[in-house]
PDB file of C-alpha atoms in Angstrom:
ATOM      1  CA  MET A  10      42.212 -18.257  79.526  1.00 78.00           C
ATOM      2  CA  GLN A  11      44.979 -20.725  80.833  1.00 91.00           C
ATOM      3  CA  PRO A  12      47.924 -18.757  78.994  1.00 96.00           C
ATOM      4  CA  TYR A  13      49.154 -20.092  75.346  1.00 98.00           C
ATOM      5  CA  VAL A  14      52.966 -19.300  75.715  1.00 98.00           C
ATOM      6  CA  ILE A  15      54.392 -20.601  79.416  1.00 97.00           C
ATOM      7  CA  PRO A  16      58.677 -19.987  79.550  1.00 96.00           C
ATOM      8  CA  PHE A  17      60.547 -22.401  80.029  1.00 94.00           C
ATOM      9  CA  GLU A  18      61.797 -21.528  84.193  1.00 92.00           C
ATOM     10  CA  ARG A  19      57.905 -22.007  85.117  1.00 94.00           C
ATOM     11  CA  LEU A  20      57.637 -25.730  83.439  1.00 94.00           C
ATOM     12  CA  GLY A  21      58.018 -28.745  85.079  1.00 93.00           C
ATOM     13  CA  ILE A  22      57.852 -32.855  84.348  1.00 90.00           C
ATOM     14  CA  ALA A  23      54.872 -32.396  85.987  1.00 93.00           C
ATOM     15  CA  ASP A  24      53.730 -30.786  82.997  1.00 93.00           C
ATOM     16  CA  ILE A  25      54.343 -32.973  79.985  1.00 89.00           C
ATOM     17  CA  PRO A  26      50.478 -33.292  79.313  1.00 90.00           C
ATOM     18  CA  GLN A  27      50.845 -29.557  78.565  1.00 94.00           C
ATOM     19  CA  VAL A  28      53.562 -29.194  77.074  1.00 94.00           C
ATOM     20  CA  GLY A  29      55.808 -32.583  75.477  1.00 88.00           C
ATOM     21  CA  GLY A  30      58.377 -34.957  76.357  1.00 84.00           C
ATOM     22  CA  LYS A  31      60.914 -32.541  75.619  1.00 87.00           C
ATOM     23  CA  ASN A  32      59.506 -29.121  76.144  1.00 91.00           C
ATOM     24  CA  ALA A  33      58.629 -30.163  79.968  1.00 90.00           C
ATOM     25  CA  PRO A  34      62.187 -31.948  81.063  1.00 89.00           C
ATOM     26  CA  LEU A  35      64.015 -28.187  80.070  1.00 90.00           C
ATOM     27  CA  GLY A  36      61.618 -26.218  82.482  1.00 89.00           C
ATOM     28  CA  GLU A  37      62.588 -29.073  85.151  1.00 89.00           C
ATOM     29  CA  MET A  38      66.104 -29.215  84.622  1.00 90.00           C
ATOM     30  CA  ILE A  39      66.852 -25.482  84.395  1.00 88.00           C
ATOM     31  CA  SER A  40      65.169 -25.506  87.781  1.00 85.00           C
ATOM     32  CA  ASN A  41      67.684 -28.021  89.783  1.00 86.00           C
ATOM     33  CA  LEU A  42      70.752 -28.092  87.853  1.00 85.00           C
ATOM     34  CA  SER A  43      70.758 -23.706  87.399  1.00 79.00           C
ATOM     35  CA  SER A  44      71.831 -24.147  91.358  1.00 81.00           C
ATOM     36  CA  SER A  45      74.494 -26.665  90.457  1.00 84.00           C
ATOM     37  CA  GLY A  46      76.494 -24.537  87.918  1.00 84.00           C
ATOM     38  CA  VAL A  47      73.986 -25.631  84.650  1.00 84.00           C
ATOM     39  CA  HIS A  48      72.879 -23.486  82.724  1.00 83.00           C
ATOM     40  CA  VAL A  49      70.392 -24.980  80.230  1.00 80.00           C
ATOM     41  CA  PRO A  50      68.945 -22.973  77.307  1.00 82.00           C
ATOM     42  CA  GLY A  51      66.442 -20.640  78.138  1.00 85.00           C
ATOM     43  CA  GLY A  52      63.389 -20.226  75.531  1.00 94.00           C
ATOM     44  CA  PHE A  53      59.440 -20.927  75.830  1.00 96.00           C
ATOM     45  CA  ALA A  54      56.482 -23.613  74.675  1.00 97.00           C
ATOM     46  CA  THR A  55      53.625 -23.520  72.941  1.00 98.00           C
ATOM     47  CA  THR A  56      51.038 -25.263  75.004  1.00 97.00           C
ATOM     48  CA  ALA A  57      49.014 -28.151  73.408  1.00 95.00           C
ATOM     49  CA  GLN A  58      45.774 -26.248  73.929  1.00 96.00           C
ATOM     50  CA  ALA A  59      47.391 -23.808  71.588  1.00 97.00           C
ATOM     51  CA  TYR A  60      47.675 -25.927  69.346  1.00 96.00           C
ATOM     52  CA  ARG A  61      44.578 -27.654  69.599  1.00 96.00           C
ATOM     53  CA  ASP A  62      43.163 -24.220  69.641  1.00 97.00           C
ATOM     54  CA  PHE A  63      44.539 -23.310  66.191  1.00 97.00           C
ATOM     55  CA  LEU A  64      44.241 -26.301  64.672  1.00 96.00           C
ATOM     56  CA  ALA A  65      40.480 -25.334  65.664  1.00 96.00           C
ATOM     57  CA  HIS A  66      40.577 -21.596  64.399  1.00 93.00           C
ATOM     58  CA  GLU A  67      39.273 -21.741  61.430  1.00 92.00           C
ATOM     59  CA  GLY A  68      37.573 -24.711  60.988  1.00 95.00           C
ATOM     60  CA  LEU A  69      41.633 -27.179  60.205  1.00 96.00           C
ATOM     61  CA  ASP A  70      40.290 -29.662  62.500  1.00 96.00           C
ATOM     62  CA  LYS A  71      37.495 -30.516  60.207  1.00 96.00           C
ATOM     63  CA  ARG A  72      39.072 -30.637  57.299  1.00 96.00           C
ATOM     64  CA  ILE A  73      42.022 -32.349  58.645  1.00 95.00           C
ATOM     65  CA  GLU A  74      39.869 -34.818  60.088  1.00 94.00           C
ATOM     66  CA  GLU A  75      37.883 -35.407  57.037  1.00 95.00           C
ATOM     67  CA  LYS A  76      40.648 -35.567  54.804  1.00 95.00           C
ATOM     68  CA  LEU A  77      42.559 -38.406  57.137  1.00 92.00           C
ATOM     69  CA  SER A  78      38.555 -40.200  57.285  1.00 92.00           C
ATOM     70  CA  THR A  79      38.467 -42.346  54.411  1.00 92.00           C
ATOM     71  CA  LEU A  80      42.252 -42.528  53.930  1.00 93.00           C
ATOM     72  CA  ASN A  81      43.590 -46.125  52.627  1.00 92.00           C
ATOM     73  CA  VAL A  82      47.464 -45.105  54.349  1.00 90.00           C
ATOM     74  CA  GLU A  83      49.248 -48.470  52.248  1.00 91.00           C
ATOM     75  CA  ASP A  84      48.386 -46.758  49.337  1.00 93.00           C
ATOM     76  CA  VAL A  85      51.688 -44.427  49.805  1.00 94.00           C
ATOM     77  CA  SER A  86      50.342 -41.512  46.425  1.00 94.00           C
ATOM     78  CA  ALA A  87      46.998 -40.870  48.713  1.00 94.00           C
ATOM     79  CA  LEU A  88      49.123 -41.144  51.908  1.00 93.00           C
ATOM     80  CA  ALA A  89      51.504 -38.529  50.456  1.00 94.00           C
ATOM     81  CA  GLU A  90      49.210 -36.413  48.637  1.00 96.00           C
ATOM     82  CA  ALA A  91      46.546 -36.564  51.285  1.00 95.00           C
ATOM     83  CA  GLY A  92      50.041 -35.295  54.339  1.00 95.00           C
ATOM     84  CA  ARG A  93      51.241 -32.687  51.497  1.00 97.00           C
ATOM     85  CA  SER A  94      47.444 -31.221  51.542  1.00 97.00           C
ATOM     86  CA  ILE A  95      46.807 -30.844  54.951  1.00 97.00           C
ATOM     87  CA  ARG A  96      51.058 -29.815  55.518  1.00 97.00           C
ATOM     88  CA  ASN A  97      50.017 -27.228  53.342  1.00 98.00           C
ATOM     89  CA  TRP A  98      47.348 -25.515  54.678  1.00 98.00           C
ATOM     90  CA  ILE A  99      48.659 -26.369  58.534  1.00 97.00           C
ATOM     91  CA  VAL A 100      52.132 -23.758  57.278  1.00 97.00           C
ATOM     92  CA  GLU A 101      49.211 -21.128  55.508  1.00 97.00           C
ATOM     93  CA  ALA A 102      46.931 -21.015  57.980  1.00 97.00           C
ATOM     94  CA  PRO A 103      47.094 -18.027  60.564  1.00 96.00           C
ATOM     95  CA  LEU A 104      47.664 -18.207  63.928  1.00 97.00           C
ATOM     96  CA  PRO A 105      44.609 -17.327  65.889  1.00 97.00           C
ATOM     97  CA  GLN A 106      45.581 -13.235  67.261  1.00 97.00           C
ATOM     98  CA  GLN A 107      46.546 -14.648  70.759  1.00 97.00           C
ATOM     99  CA  LEU A 108      48.857 -17.587  70.492  1.00 98.00           C
ATOM    100  CA  GLU A 109      50.437 -14.818  67.846  1.00 98.00           C
ATOM    101  CA  LYS A 110      50.617 -11.944  69.865  1.00 98.00           C
ATOM    102  CA  GLU A 111      51.699 -14.391  73.446  1.00 98.00           C
ATOM    103  CA  ILE A 112      55.336 -15.530  71.152  1.00 98.00           C
ATOM    104  CA  ARG A 113      55.719 -12.045  69.659  1.00 98.00           C
ATOM    105  CA  ALA A 114      56.381 -10.515  73.577  1.00 98.00           C
ATOM    106  CA  HIS A 115      57.529 -14.065  74.947  1.00 97.00           C
ATOM    107  CA  TYR A 116      60.372 -12.987  71.696  1.00 97.00           C
ATOM    108  CA  ASP A 117      60.488  -9.824  72.611  1.00 96.00           C
ATOM    109  CA  THR A 118      61.665 -10.295  76.731  1.00 94.00           C
ATOM    110  CA  LEU A 119      64.141 -13.385  74.811  1.00 93.00           C
ATOM    111  CA  VAL A 120      66.084 -11.096  72.545  1.00 93.00           C
ATOM    112  CA  ALA A 121      66.094  -7.733  75.132  1.00 91.00           C
ATOM    113  CA  ALA A 122      70.119  -9.004  76.047  1.00 78.00           C
ATOM    114  CA  GLY A 123      70.656  -9.247  71.573  1.00 82.00           C
ATOM    115  CA  GLU A 124      69.415 -11.446  68.528  1.00 82.00           C
ATOM    116  CA  GLY A 125      69.951 -14.903  68.413  1.00 86.00           C
ATOM    117  CA  SER A 126      69.917 -18.225  66.642  1.00 93.00           C
ATOM    118  CA  PHE A 127      66.626 -20.297  67.610  1.00 95.00           C
ATOM    119  CA  ALA A 128      65.984 -23.319  67.901  1.00 95.00           C
ATOM    120  CA  VAL A 129      61.598 -23.939  67.239  1.00 96.00           C
ATOM    121  CA  ARG A 130      60.923 -27.967  68.207  1.00 94.00           C
ATOM    122  CA  SER A 131      58.462 -30.321  68.401  1.00 91.00           C
ATOM    123  CA  SER A 132      56.788 -32.426  71.229  1.00 87.00           C
ATOM    124  CA  ALA A 133      54.245 -33.938  70.865  1.00 80.00           C
ATOM    125  CA  THR A 134      52.183 -35.326  74.340  1.00 75.00           C
ATOM    126  CA  ALA A 135      52.270 -38.718  73.345  1.00 59.00           C
ATOM    127  CA  GLU A 136      55.982 -38.822  72.734  1.00 51.00           C
ATOM    128  CA  ASP A 137      57.004 -41.557  75.037  1.00 49.00           C
ATOM    129  CA  LEU A 138      55.041 -44.334  75.599  1.00 46.00           C
ATOM    130  CA  PRO A 139      54.258 -48.228  76.483  1.00 43.00           C
ATOM    131  CA  ASP A 140      53.563 -48.946  73.043  1.00 50.00           C
ATOM    132  CA  ALA A 141      54.372 -46.918  70.854  1.00 48.00           C
ATOM    133  CA  SER A 142      57.139 -43.820  71.006  1.00 52.00           C
ATOM    134  CA  PHE A 143      56.078 -40.617  68.848  1.00 54.00           C
ATOM    135  CA  ALA A 144      60.394 -39.456  68.834  1.00 53.00           C
ATOM    136  CA  GLY A 145      61.280 -38.179  65.358  1.00 59.00           C
ATOM    137  CA  GLN A 146      58.520 -38.145  64.281  1.00 69.00           C
ATOM    138  CA  GLN A 147      57.829 -33.969  63.786  1.00 80.00           C
ATOM    139  CA  GLU A 148      60.697 -31.827  61.897  1.00 85.00           C
ATOM    140  CA  THR A 149      63.295 -29.667  64.321  1.00 91.00           C
ATOM    141  CA  PHE A 150      64.406 -26.034  62.854  1.00 95.00           C
ATOM    142  CA  LEU A 151      67.604 -25.226  63.768  1.00 96.00           C
ATOM    143  CA  ASN A 152      69.493 -21.796  63.778  1.00 96.00           C
ATOM    144  CA  ILE A 153      66.043 -19.870  63.156  1.00 97.00           C
ATOM    145  CA  HIS A 154      66.866 -15.753  62.958  1.00 95.00           C
ATOM    146  CA  GLY A 155      63.477 -13.187  63.253  1.00 96.00           C
ATOM    147  CA  ILE A 156      59.816 -13.666  64.573  1.00 97.00           C
ATOM    148  CA  GLU A 157      58.300 -13.624  60.963  1.00 97.00           C
ATOM    149  CA  ASN A 158      61.256 -16.481  60.894  1.00 98.00           C
ATOM    150  CA  ILE A 159      60.079 -18.196  64.526  1.00 98.00           C
ATOM    151  CA  LEU A 160      56.507 -18.208  63.687  1.00 98.00           C
ATOM    152  CA  HIS A 161      56.698 -19.710  59.658  1.00 98.00           C
ATOM    153  CA  ALA A 162      58.188 -22.578  61.671  1.00 98.00           C
ATOM    154  CA  ILE A 163      56.008 -22.904  65.330  1.00 98.00           C
ATOM    155  CA  ARG A 164      53.769 -23.797  61.724  1.00 98.00           C
ATOM    156  CA  GLU A 165      55.701 -26.401  60.385  1.00 97.00           C
ATOM    157  CA  VAL A 166      55.838 -28.307  62.996  1.00 96.00           C
ATOM    158  CA  PHE A 167      52.682 -27.946  63.674  1.00 96.00           C
ATOM    159  CA  ALA A 168      51.937 -29.452  60.250  1.00 96.00           C
ATOM    160  CA  SER A 169      54.657 -31.641  60.803  1.00 93.00           C
ATOM    161  CA  LEU A 170      52.417 -33.475  62.904  1.00 91.00           C
ATOM    162  CA  TYR A 171      50.513 -34.928  59.609  1.00 92.00           C
ATOM    163  CA  ASN A 172      54.324 -36.081  57.874  1.00 92.00           C
ATOM    164  CA  ASP A 173      53.195 -39.106  56.230  1.00 91.00           C
ATOM    165  CA  ARG A 174      54.780 -41.649  58.231  1.00 89.00           C
ATOM    166  CA  ALA A 175      53.107 -40.258  61.114  1.00 86.00           C
ATOM    167  CA  ILE A 176      49.829 -40.549  59.548  1.00 88.00           C
ATOM    168  CA  SER A 177      51.011 -43.499  58.584  1.00 85.00           C
ATOM    169  CA  TYR A 178      51.783 -44.517  62.943  1.00 82.00           C
ATOM    170  CA  ARG A 179      48.917 -42.895  64.575  1.00 78.00           C
ATOM    171  CA  VAL A 180      47.175 -45.750  62.381  1.00 81.00           C
ATOM    172  CA  HIS A 181      48.868 -48.131  62.697  1.00 77.00           C
ATOM    173  CA  LYS A 182      48.509 -47.814  66.409  1.00 71.00           C
ATOM    174  CA  ASP A 183      45.782 -47.754  66.465  1.00 68.00           C
ATOM    175  CA  PHE A 184      45.241 -44.184  67.674  1.00 68.00           C
ATOM    176  CA  THR A 185      42.840 -41.841  67.223  1.00 72.00           C
ATOM    177  CA  HIS A 186      44.476 -38.619  64.535  1.00 67.00           C
ATOM    178  CA  ALA A 187      43.270 -35.692  66.893  1.00 74.00           C
ATOM    179  CA  GLU A 188      44.161 -37.298  70.381  1.00 74.00           C
ATOM    180  CA  VAL A 189      48.253 -36.278  70.118  1.00 78.00           C
ATOM    181  CA  ALA A 190      48.241 -32.220  71.121  1.00 84.00           C
ATOM    182  CA  LEU A 191      52.454 -30.174  69.369  1.00 90.00           C
ATOM    183  CA  SER A 192      53.692 -28.168  70.928  1.00 92.00           C
ATOM    184  CA  ALA A 193      56.380 -26.250  69.278  1.00 95.00           C
TER     185      ALA A 193
END
């Protein structure tokens, strides 16, 4: 089984399909700049597979697909209702046990020297493409303290892939909703 969580220092630019367009470059910078005295904050990334498995874990992916299959994104009220419902489902869903276990273990490693404040950011696998840019569409949470808040923020990041603007953008750019994944 592939890991659901990877420390930044083990990531590089080739890992964009696995951890997205923000997380992979962080690993690349750690690898290439630390020997020059440039300090890049450490951290970890959840994988796109972790996101997909989270959605499949309790059938969320099927519920989301069903909700969006007949949605007319030009109907602003229907778009807002669908997005709100989907985001609520994601935020309220439990993480798969293995994913939560790995997040907790990597968090414990980060805070071994003392509790800190963290950023929980989205990193989409389809962040910057020649014909589409998803940059800035998903959430970032700053100054997060404690593992329970980290776990909640990760679910909020995952849910942000279904904000109204992102849903509409994917439809207008002819992307299948399920083909875009997030890393946190």
